Tab-separated table of C-alpha atoms in Angstrom:
chain	number	residue	atom	x	y	z
F	12	MET	CA	0.000	0.000	0.000
F	13	ILE	CA	2.815	2.401	0.853
F	14	ARG	CA	4.496	1.716	-2.477
F	15	ARG	CA	1.334	2.573	-4.415
F	16	THR	CA	0.904	5.760	-2.398
F	17	SER	CA	4.456	6.886	-3.097
F	18	ILE	CA	4.028	6.167	-6.818
F	19	LEU	CA	0.805	8.177	-6.820
F	20	ILE	CA	2.529	11.078	-5.058
F	21	ALA	CA	5.401	10.948	-7.559
F	22	PHE	CA	3.002	11.130	-10.515
F	23	LEU	CA	1.086	13.956	-8.849
F	24	VAL	CA	4.273	15.986	-8.326
F	25	LEU	CA	5.305	15.321	-11.933
F	26	ALA	CA	1.893	16.384	-13.240
F	27	LEU	CA	1.931	19.579	-11.175
F	28	GLY	CA	5.424	20.363	-12.423
F	29	LEU	CA	4.397	19.896	-16.047
F	30	LEU	CA	1.050	21.655	-15.740
F	31	PRO	CA	2.314	25.101	-16.827
F	32	TRP	CA	4.013	23.538	-19.837
F	33	MET	CA	0.795	21.758	-20.811
F	34	LEU	CA	-1.310	24.900	-20.347
F	35	GLU	CA	1.076	26.922	-22.484
F	36	GLY	CA	-0.425	25.441	-25.645
F	37	LEU	CA	-3.946	26.515	-24.672
F	38	ASN	CA	-3.028	30.176	-24.783
F	39	SER	CA	-1.997	31.801	-28.033
F	40	GLY	CA	0.503	34.042	-26.277
F	41	GLN	CA	-0.990	37.085	-27.951
F	42	GLN	CA	-1.832	38.683	-24.604
F	43	ALA	CA	1.742	38.196	-23.477
F	44	PHE	CA	3.260	40.524	-26.061
F	45	GLN	CA	0.472	42.839	-27.265
F	46	PRO	CA	0.285	46.073	-25.256
F	47	ASP	CA	-3.216	46.972	-24.100
F	48	LEU	CA	-2.948	50.423	-22.564
F	49	ALA	CA	-6.626	50.432	-21.592
F	50	ASN	CA	-5.912	47.591	-19.116
F	51	ARG	CA	-2.739	48.993	-17.555
F	52	LEU	CA	-1.876	47.906	-14.005
F	53	ASN	CA	-5.124	46.019	-13.442
F	54	PRO	CA	-5.280	44.012	-10.204
F	55	PRO	CA	-5.830	40.255	-10.344
F	56	SER	CA	-9.268	39.231	-11.626
F	57	ALA	CA	-10.991	36.193	-13.119
F	58	ALA	CA	-9.870	37.176	-16.626
F	59	GLN	CA	-6.293	37.976	-15.539
F	60	PRO	CA	-5.391	35.915	-12.462
F	61	PHE	CA	-2.036	37.683	-11.894
F	62	GLY	CA	-3.115	41.120	-13.103
F	63	THR	CA	-1.419	43.199	-15.799
F	64	ASP	CA	1.788	45.194	-16.074
F	65	SER	CA	2.359	48.833	-17.000
F	66	LEU	CA	1.735	48.047	-20.683
F	67	GLY	CA	-1.448	46.041	-20.050
F	68	ARG	CA	0.127	42.637	-20.753
F	69	ASP	CA	-1.229	39.666	-18.810
F	70	HIS	CA	1.209	38.434	-16.138
F	71	PHE	CA	-0.322	34.937	-16.016
F	72	THR	CA	0.164	34.366	-19.753
F	73	ARG	CA	3.729	35.630	-19.548
F	74	THR	CA	4.403	33.328	-16.587
F	75	LEU	CA	3.062	30.292	-18.473
F	76	LEU	CA	5.201	31.083	-21.512
F	77	ALA	CA	8.320	31.604	-19.390
F	78	THR	CA	7.711	28.378	-17.451
F	79	GLY	CA	7.383	26.443	-20.702
F	80	LEU	CA	10.648	27.891	-21.975
F	81	SER	CA	12.406	27.070	-18.706
F	82	LEU	CA	11.157	23.469	-18.753
F	83	LYS	CA	12.299	23.034	-22.353
F	84	ALA	CA	15.744	24.423	-21.538
F	85	ALA	CA	16.029	22.194	-18.474
F	86	GLY	CA	15.018	19.145	-20.516
F	87	ARG	CA	17.631	19.884	-23.157
F	88	ALA	CA	20.302	20.402	-20.505
F	89	PHE	CA	19.340	17.103	-18.885
F	90	LEU	CA	19.514	15.240	-22.200
F	91	LEU	CA	22.904	16.750	-23.023
F	92	ALA	CA	24.278	15.831	-19.593
F	93	PHE	CA	22.797	12.333	-19.895
F	94	VAL	CA	24.362	11.703	-23.304
F	95	LEU	CA	27.731	13.074	-22.192
F	96	ALA	CA	27.649	10.937	-19.044
F	97	ILE	CA	26.905	7.827	-21.110
F	98	LEU	CA	29.738	8.620	-23.516
F	99	VAL	CA	32.282	9.391	-20.805
F	100	GLY	CA	31.160	6.450	-18.696
F	101	SER	CA	31.561	4.007	-21.550
F	102	ILE	CA	35.222	4.888	-22.123
């Protein structure tokens, strides 16, 4: 029973870690880069959970895009390190 619980917790942590990367595809990213001066410095709301910046760009969308980029960079770094470790270890 403990083993199944720990596997479930591991999958849950993995899913929560990959959630921003998965949600990145749902948003076009248009709100992240298009200034909207009418919505400058809005507080958090249902439409913009993190609010907007001084140019009216949505902080939540920008956070999702940045998280996706960070996860992709980390994955590439891991793969490079993995391949190099295999090559050096096989010598």
